[in-house]
């Protein structure tokens, strides 16, 4: 079955974002697995007390925190039967 995507963006529609649907689709099966969120930081020491959240230039990393990390901690892991949920940074 072939699905065509309209070339005009105004003609496209998508379901509301769902973290659990995204993870379940990309990493299926998820039940019983461990999960973590990885971000890049010029200085990984910025992970201490989530100090990087105060830097307005790190909007992508903040998005990872707000949507993925918080989403996992606030019920996403339990819904998918996963464990872990830590957030780590690398240089």
Coordinates of C-alpha atoms in Angstrom, one line a residue:
X1 CA 0.0 0.0 0.0
X2 CA 1.5 3.3 -1.1
X3 CA 0.7 6.5 0.9
X4 CA 1.2 9.8 -0.8
X5 CA 2.1 13.0 1.1
X6 CA 0.5 16.2 -0.2
X7 CA 3.2 18.6 -1.5
X8 CA 1.3 21.6 -0.1
X9 CA 2.1 21.7 3.7
X10 CA -1.3 23.3 4.4
X11 CA -2.9 20.1 3.1
X12 CA -1.0 17.8 5.5
X13 CA -2.4 16.7 8.8
X14 CA -0.8 14.8 11.6
X15 CA -2.0 13.3 14.9
X16 CA -1.0 15.1 18.1
X17 CA 2.5 14.3 19.2
X18 CA 2.8 11.3 21.5
X19 CA 6.1 10.5 23.1
X20 CA 5.0 6.9 23.9
X21 CA 3.8 6.4 20.3
X22 CA 7.1 7.7 18.9
X23 CA 9.2 5.5 21.2
X24 CA 7.0 2.5 20.7
X25 CA 7.0 2.8 16.9
X26 CA 10.8 3.4 16.6
X27 CA 12.1 1.0 19.3
X28 CA 9.4 -1.6 19.4
X29 CA 9.1 -3.7 21.5
X30 CA 9.7 -1.5 24.5
X31 CA 8.3 -3.4 27.5
X32 CA 11.1 -4.4 29.9
X33 CA 13.7 -2.2 28.3
X34 CA 15.8 0.6 29.9
X35 CA 15.7 4.0 28.4
X36 CA 17.7 7.2 28.7
X37 CA 18.0 10.6 27.1
X38 CA 21.3 11.7 25.7
X39 CA 22.2 15.3 24.8
X40 CA 25.3 17.1 23.7
X41 CA 26.8 20.0 25.7
X42 CA 30.1 21.8 25.1
X43 CA 30.7 21.4 28.8
X44 CA 28.9 18.3 30.2
X45 CA 29.3 19.8 33.7
X46 CA 26.2 21.8 32.7
X47 CA 24.1 18.7 33.5
X48 CA 24.7 19.3 37.3
X49 CA 21.4 20.5 38.6
X50 CA 20.3 20.9 35.0
X51 CA 22.2 24.2 34.7
X52 CA 22.0 24.0 30.9
X53 CA 18.3 24.9 31.1
X54 CA 19.3 28.4 32.0
X55 CA 21.2 28.9 28.7
X56 CA 18.8 30.4 26.0
X57 CA 21.2 29.1 23.3
X58 CA 20.5 25.5 24.2
X59 CA 16.9 25.3 23.1
X60 CA 17.3 21.8 21.5
X61 CA 18.7 20.4 24.8
X62 CA 15.9 22.1 26.7
X63 CA 13.4 20.5 24.4
X64 CA 15.0 17.1 25.0
X65 CA 14.6 17.8 28.8
X66 CA 11.0 19.1 28.7
X67 CA 9.5 16.7 26.2
X68 CA 11.5 13.5 26.4
X69 CA 13.0 13.4 29.9
X70 CA 10.0 14.9 31.7
X71 CA 7.6 12.9 29.4
X72 CA 9.3 9.7 30.4
X73 CA 9.4 10.6 34.1
X74 CA 5.8 11.8 34.2
X75 CA 4.2 8.5 33.1
X76 CA 5.8 7.6 29.8
X77 CA 8.1 4.9 31.2
X78 CA 5.3 3.3 33.3
X79 CA 2.9 3.3 30.3
X80 CA 5.5 1.5 28.2
X81 CA 6.7 -0.8 30.9
X82 CA 10.2 0.6 30.7
X83 CA 12.8 1.5 33.4
X84 CA 15.6 4.0 33.7
X85 CA 14.8 7.4 32.4
X86 CA 18.1 9.1 33.3
X87 CA 19.4 12.0 31.3
X88 CA 23.1 12.2 30.3
X89 CA 25.3 14.7 28.4
X90 CA 28.4 14.1 26.3
X91 CA 30.8 16.6 24.8

